[in-house]
Coordinates of C-alpha atoms in Angstrom, one line a residue:
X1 CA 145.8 45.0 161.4
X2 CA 146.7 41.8 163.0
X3 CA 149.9 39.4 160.8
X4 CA 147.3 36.7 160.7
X5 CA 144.5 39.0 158.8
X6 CA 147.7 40.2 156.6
X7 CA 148.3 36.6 155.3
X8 CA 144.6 35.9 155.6
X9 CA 142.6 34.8 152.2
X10 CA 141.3 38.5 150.9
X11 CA 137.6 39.4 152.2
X12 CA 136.7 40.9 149.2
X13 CA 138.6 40.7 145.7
X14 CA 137.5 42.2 142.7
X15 CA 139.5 41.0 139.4
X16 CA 139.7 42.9 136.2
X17 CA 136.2 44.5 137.1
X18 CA 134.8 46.5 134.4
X19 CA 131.6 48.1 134.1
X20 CA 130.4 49.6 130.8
X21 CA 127.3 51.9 130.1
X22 CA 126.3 51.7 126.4
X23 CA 125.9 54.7 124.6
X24 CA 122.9 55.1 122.2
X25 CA 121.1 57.3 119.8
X26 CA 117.6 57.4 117.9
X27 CA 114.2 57.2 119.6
X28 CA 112.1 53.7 117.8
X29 CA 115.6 52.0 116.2
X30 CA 118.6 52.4 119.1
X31 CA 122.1 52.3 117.4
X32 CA 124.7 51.4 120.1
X33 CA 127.5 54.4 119.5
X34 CA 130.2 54.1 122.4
X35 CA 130.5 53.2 125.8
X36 CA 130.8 54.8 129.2
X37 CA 133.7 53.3 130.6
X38 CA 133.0 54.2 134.2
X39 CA 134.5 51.2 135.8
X40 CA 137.8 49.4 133.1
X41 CA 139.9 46.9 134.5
X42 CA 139.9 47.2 138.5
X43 CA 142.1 45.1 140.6
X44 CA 141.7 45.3 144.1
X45 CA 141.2 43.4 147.7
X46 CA 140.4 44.1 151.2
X47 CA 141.5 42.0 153.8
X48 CA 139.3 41.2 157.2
X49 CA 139.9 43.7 159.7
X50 CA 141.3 46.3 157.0
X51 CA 140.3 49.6 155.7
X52 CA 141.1 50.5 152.0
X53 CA 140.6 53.8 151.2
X54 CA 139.3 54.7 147.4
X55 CA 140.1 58.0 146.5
X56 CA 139.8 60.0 143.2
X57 CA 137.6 63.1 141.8
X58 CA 134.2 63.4 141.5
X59 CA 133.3 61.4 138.1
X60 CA 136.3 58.9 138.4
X61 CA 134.0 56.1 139.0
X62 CA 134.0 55.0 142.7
X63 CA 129.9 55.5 143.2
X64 CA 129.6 53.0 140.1
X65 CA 132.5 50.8 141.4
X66 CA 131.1 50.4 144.9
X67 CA 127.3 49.1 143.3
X68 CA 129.5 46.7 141.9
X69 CA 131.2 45.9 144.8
X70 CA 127.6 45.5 147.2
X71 CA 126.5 43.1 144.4
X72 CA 123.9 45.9 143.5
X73 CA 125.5 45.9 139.5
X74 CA 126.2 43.2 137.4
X75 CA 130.1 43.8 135.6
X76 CA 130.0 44.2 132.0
X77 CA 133.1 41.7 133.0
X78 CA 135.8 40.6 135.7
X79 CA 134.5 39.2 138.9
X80 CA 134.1 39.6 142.3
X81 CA 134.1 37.4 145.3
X82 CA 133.2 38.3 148.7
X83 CA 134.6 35.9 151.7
X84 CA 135.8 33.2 148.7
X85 CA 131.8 33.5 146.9
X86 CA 130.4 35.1 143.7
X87 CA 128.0 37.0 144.7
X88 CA 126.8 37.2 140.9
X89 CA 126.1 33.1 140.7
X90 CA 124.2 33.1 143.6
X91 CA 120.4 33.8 143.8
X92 CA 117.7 33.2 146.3
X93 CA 118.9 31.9 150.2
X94 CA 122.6 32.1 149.6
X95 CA 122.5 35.4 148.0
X96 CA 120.5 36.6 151.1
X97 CA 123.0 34.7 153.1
X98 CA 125.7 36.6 152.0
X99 CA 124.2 39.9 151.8
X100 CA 124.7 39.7 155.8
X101 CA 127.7 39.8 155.6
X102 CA 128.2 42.9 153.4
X103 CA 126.1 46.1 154.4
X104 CA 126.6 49.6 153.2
X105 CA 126.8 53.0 154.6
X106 CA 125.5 55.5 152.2
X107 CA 126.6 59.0 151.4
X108 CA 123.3 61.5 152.2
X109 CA 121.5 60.4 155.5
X110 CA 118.5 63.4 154.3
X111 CA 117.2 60.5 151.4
X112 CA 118.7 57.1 152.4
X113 CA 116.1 57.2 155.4
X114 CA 112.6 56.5 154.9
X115 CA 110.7 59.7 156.2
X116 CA 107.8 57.7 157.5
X117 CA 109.5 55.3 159.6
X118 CA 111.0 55.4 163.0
X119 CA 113.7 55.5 164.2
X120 CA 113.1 51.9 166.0
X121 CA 111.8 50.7 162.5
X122 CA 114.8 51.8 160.4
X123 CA 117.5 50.3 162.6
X124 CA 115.4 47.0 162.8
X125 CA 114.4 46.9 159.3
X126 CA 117.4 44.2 158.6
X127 CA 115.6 42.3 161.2
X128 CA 112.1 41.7 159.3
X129 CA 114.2 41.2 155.8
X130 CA 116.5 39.1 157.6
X131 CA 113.7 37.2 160.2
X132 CA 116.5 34.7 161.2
X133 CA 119.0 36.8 162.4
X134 CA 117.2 37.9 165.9
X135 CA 114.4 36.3 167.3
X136 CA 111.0 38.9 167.2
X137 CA 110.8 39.0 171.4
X138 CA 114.7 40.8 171.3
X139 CA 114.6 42.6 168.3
X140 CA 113.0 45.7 170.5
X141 CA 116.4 44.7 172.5
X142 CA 118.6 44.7 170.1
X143 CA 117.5 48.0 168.6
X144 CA 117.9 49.7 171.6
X145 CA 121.9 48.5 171.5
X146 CA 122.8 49.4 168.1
X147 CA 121.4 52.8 169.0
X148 CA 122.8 53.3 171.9
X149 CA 126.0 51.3 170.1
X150 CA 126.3 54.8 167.9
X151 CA 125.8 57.2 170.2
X152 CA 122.3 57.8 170.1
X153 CA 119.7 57.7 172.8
X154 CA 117.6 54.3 172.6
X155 CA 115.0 56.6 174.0
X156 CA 114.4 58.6 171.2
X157 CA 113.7 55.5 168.6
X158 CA 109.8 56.3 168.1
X159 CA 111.2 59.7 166.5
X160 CA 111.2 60.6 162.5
X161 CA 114.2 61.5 160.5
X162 CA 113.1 64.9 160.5
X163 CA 113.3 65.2 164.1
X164 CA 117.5 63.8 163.7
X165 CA 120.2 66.4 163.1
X166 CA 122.4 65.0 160.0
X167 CA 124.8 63.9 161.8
X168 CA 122.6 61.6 163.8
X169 CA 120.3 60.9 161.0
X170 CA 124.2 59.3 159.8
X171 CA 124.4 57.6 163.1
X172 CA 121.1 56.1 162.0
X173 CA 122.6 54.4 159.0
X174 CA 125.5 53.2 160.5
X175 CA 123.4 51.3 163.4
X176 CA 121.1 50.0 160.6
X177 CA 124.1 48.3 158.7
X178 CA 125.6 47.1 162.1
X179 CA 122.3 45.8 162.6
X180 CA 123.2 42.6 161.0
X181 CA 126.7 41.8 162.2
X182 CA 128.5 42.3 158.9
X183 CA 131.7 41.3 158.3
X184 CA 132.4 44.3 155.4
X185 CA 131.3 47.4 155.8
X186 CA 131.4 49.7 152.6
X187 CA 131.1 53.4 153.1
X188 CA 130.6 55.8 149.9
X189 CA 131.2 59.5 150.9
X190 CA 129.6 58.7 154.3
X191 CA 130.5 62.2 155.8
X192 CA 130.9 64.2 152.3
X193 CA 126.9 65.7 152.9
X194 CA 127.5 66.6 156.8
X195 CA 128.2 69.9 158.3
X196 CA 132.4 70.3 158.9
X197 CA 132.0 70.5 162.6
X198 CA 129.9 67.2 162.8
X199 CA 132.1 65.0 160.5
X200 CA 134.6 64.4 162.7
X201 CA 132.2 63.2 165.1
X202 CA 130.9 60.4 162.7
X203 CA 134.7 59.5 161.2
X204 CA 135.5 58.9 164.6
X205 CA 132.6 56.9 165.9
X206 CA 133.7 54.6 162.3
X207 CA 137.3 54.5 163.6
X208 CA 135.8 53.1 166.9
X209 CA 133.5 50.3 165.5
X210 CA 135.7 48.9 162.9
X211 CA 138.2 48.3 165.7
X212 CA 136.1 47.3 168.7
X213 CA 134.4 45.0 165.8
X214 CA 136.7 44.5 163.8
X215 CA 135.5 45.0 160.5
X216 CA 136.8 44.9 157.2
X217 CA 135.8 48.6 155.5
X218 CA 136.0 49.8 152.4
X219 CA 135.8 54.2 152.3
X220 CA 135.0 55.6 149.3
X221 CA 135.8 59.3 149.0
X222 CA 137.4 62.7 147.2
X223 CA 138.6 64.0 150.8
X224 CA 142.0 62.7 151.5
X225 CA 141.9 64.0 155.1
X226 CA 138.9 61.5 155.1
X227 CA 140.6 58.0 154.1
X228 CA 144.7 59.7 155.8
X229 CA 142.4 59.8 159.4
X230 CA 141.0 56.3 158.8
X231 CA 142.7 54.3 156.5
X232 CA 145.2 51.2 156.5
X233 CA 145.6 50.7 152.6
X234 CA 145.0 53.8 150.0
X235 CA 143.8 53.3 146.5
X236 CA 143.8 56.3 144.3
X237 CA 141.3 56.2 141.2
X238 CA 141.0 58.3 138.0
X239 CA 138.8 57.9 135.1
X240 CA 138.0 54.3 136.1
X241 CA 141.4 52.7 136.9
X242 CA 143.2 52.4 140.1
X243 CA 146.7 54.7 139.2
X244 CA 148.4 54.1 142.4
X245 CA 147.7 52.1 145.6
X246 CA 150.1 51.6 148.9
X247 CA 149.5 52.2 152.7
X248 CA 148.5 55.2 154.4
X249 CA 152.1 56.0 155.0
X250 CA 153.9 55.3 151.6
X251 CA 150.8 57.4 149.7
X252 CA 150.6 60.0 151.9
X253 CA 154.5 60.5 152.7
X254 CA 155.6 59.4 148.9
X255 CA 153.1 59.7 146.6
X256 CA 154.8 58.5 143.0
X257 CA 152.0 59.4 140.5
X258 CA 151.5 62.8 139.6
X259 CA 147.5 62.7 140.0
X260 CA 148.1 61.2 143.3
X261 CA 150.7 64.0 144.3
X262 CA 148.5 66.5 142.4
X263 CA 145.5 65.9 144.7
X264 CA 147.2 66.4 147.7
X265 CA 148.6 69.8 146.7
X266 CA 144.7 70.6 146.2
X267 CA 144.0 69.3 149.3
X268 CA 143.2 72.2 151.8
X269 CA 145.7 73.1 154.7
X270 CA 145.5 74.9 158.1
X271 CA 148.2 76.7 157.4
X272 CA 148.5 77.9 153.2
X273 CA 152.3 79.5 154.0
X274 CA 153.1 75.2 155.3
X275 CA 152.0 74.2 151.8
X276 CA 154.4 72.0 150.2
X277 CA 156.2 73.8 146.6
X278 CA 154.0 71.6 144.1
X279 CA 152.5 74.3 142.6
X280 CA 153.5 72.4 139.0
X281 CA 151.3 70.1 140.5
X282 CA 147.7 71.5 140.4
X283 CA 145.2 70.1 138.4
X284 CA 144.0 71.8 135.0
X285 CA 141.2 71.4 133.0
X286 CA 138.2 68.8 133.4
X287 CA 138.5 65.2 134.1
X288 CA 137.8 63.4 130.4
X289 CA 134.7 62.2 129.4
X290 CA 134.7 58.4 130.4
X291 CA 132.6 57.8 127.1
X292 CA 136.3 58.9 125.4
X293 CA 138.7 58.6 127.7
X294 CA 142.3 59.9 126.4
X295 CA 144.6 56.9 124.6
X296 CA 147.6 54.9 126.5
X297 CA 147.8 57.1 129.9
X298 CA 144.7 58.9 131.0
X299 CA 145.8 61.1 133.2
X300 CA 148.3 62.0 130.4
X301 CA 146.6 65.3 128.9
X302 CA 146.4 66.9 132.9
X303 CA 149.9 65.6 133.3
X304 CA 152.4 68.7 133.1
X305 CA 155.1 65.4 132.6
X306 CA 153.7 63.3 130.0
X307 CA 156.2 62.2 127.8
X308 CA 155.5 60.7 124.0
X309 CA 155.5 57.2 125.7
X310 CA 152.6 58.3 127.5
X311 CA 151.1 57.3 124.5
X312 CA 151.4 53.6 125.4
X313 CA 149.2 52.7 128.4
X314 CA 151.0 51.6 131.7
X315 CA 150.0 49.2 133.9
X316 CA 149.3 48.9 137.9
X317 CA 153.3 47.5 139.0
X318 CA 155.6 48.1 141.3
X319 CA 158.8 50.1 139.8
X320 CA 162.1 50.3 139.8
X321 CA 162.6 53.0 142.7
X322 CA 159.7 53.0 144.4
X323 CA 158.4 51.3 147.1
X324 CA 154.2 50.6 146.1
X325 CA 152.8 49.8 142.7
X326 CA 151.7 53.0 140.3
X327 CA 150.2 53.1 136.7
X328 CA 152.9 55.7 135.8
X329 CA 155.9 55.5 133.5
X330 CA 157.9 57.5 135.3
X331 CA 156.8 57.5 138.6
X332 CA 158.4 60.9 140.7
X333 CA 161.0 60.9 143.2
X334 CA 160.0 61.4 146.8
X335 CA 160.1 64.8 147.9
X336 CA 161.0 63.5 151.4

């Protein structure tokens, strides 16, 4: 990432972004009861040619967060702005308008691609929503490009899905949201429903196009090898709040909250008799119900260090001793 983009305005910025599910009971006369807080209180940004990485357990509230984030939710409250706009006041032609901008990647290429169309007609399906963006005499063009763009032979576009390993069915996708020219790209789980031996293949091909297009991207994922291999910013999430966020070296080298450091000594390595002594470490027990999440720190009742002023909640800051900003009272010492 270039200085310029650094100091840049933010390409996307969400601010204190929650997103609340009610709760409800009876069948004719609904009582509201409680609320499932999947999203509560997110801060976060992406600048232009970036990629922020959004890591945390299944159930923490990324899926939820990145509807929000494509404009496909409303937020029970907070905002969001993409490229300095509100996606949320906008209806009609400028909504459209800035839906170019933003496209999405999503996590299972077996259901996010129509079974009866093409390939031909899926990657130029922006192009009939969107009938200004290419003219109709070099949209057969253009097609042919964005497939041959992600590896794929432009040949093949009169075939079906089925006819598509995954990982090309996931090439697919990605050629359909490049289709457009976007200037974000949001990927949730893109490789998480892929074989091992084909993810690589697709991370890799990502890597490429952000940088040859520079693209802002933000990855949403549980697999930290996923967002370490292509990530310039990490955000970790748990029970919907950000706990901890930094680059890729100061999270991965010194994580400081003890969910962060716990899922990395979860993580899976080559080599078990290499694995860092963090054994105290390792998760226990489920993640909380987000209809009742746990008071003042909610990682507090999986924390083997919670303290009684646990019982207070802590904010996203930067602390004394550390080096990137955590939600933790008493962040750990690097283990450097």
């Amino acid at each position: 990432m270039s200085p310029s983009a650094e100091t840049a305005p933010p390409l996307l910025r969400a601010t204190a972004l929650t997103r609340h599910f009610p709760v409800t009971e009876g069948v004719l006369l609904k009582r509201r009861t409680g609320a499932v807080r999947a999203v509560d209180g997110i801060d976060l940004t992406v600048r232009r040619a970036e990629t922020l990485g959004i890591v945390g357990e299944s159930g923490c509230g990324k899926s939820t967060l990145a509807s929000l984030l494509m404009a496909l939710d409303r937020p029970t409250s907070g905002t969001v702005t993409i490229d300095g706009q509100n996606p949320f006041a906008l209806s009609g032609p400028e909504l459209r308008a800035l839906r170019r901008r933003v496209q999405m990647v999503l996590q299972d290429p077996y259901t996010s691609l129509d079974p009866r169309m093409t390939a031909g007609q899926i990657v130029g399906e922006p192009f009939v929503i969107h009938p200004g963006a290419v003219p109709r005499a070099d949209r057969g063009r253009r097609v042919a490009e964005l497939l041959e763009t992600v590896g794929l032979d432009p040949t093949h576009r009169d075939r079906y899905p089925h006819q598509f390993s995954g990982g090309q069915r996931q090439r697919l996708g990605i050629a359909r949201a490049l289709a457009l020219e976007p200037r974000l790209l949001l990927c949730d789980e893109p490789v998480s429903a892929l074989d091992v031996s084909v993810q690589a293949q697709v991370l890799n091909l990502l890597d490429d196009l952000r940088r040859e297009l520079r693209l802002a991207c933000a990855l949403i994922s549980h697999d930290l090898a996923v967002v370490q291999h292509l990530c310039d910013r990490i955000a970790v999430m748990y029970l919907g709040k950000i706990v901890e966020t930094g680059t890729r070296e100061q999270i991965c080298a010194t994580p400081r909250h003890p969910y962060t450091r716990a899922l990395f000594a979860a993580a899976p390595v080559p080599d078990p008799r290499r694995r860092a002594p963090d054994d105290a470490l390792l998760l226990e027990g489920d993640l909380p119900s987000p209809a009742a999440p746990p008071s003042g720190c909610r990682f507090r009742t999986r924390c083997p260090y919670a303290r009684p002023q646990c019982l207070t909640e802590p904010t996203l800051r930067l602390r004394d001793g550390t080096d990137h900003p955590t939600a933790c009272h008493f962040p750990l010492e690097s283990t450097g």
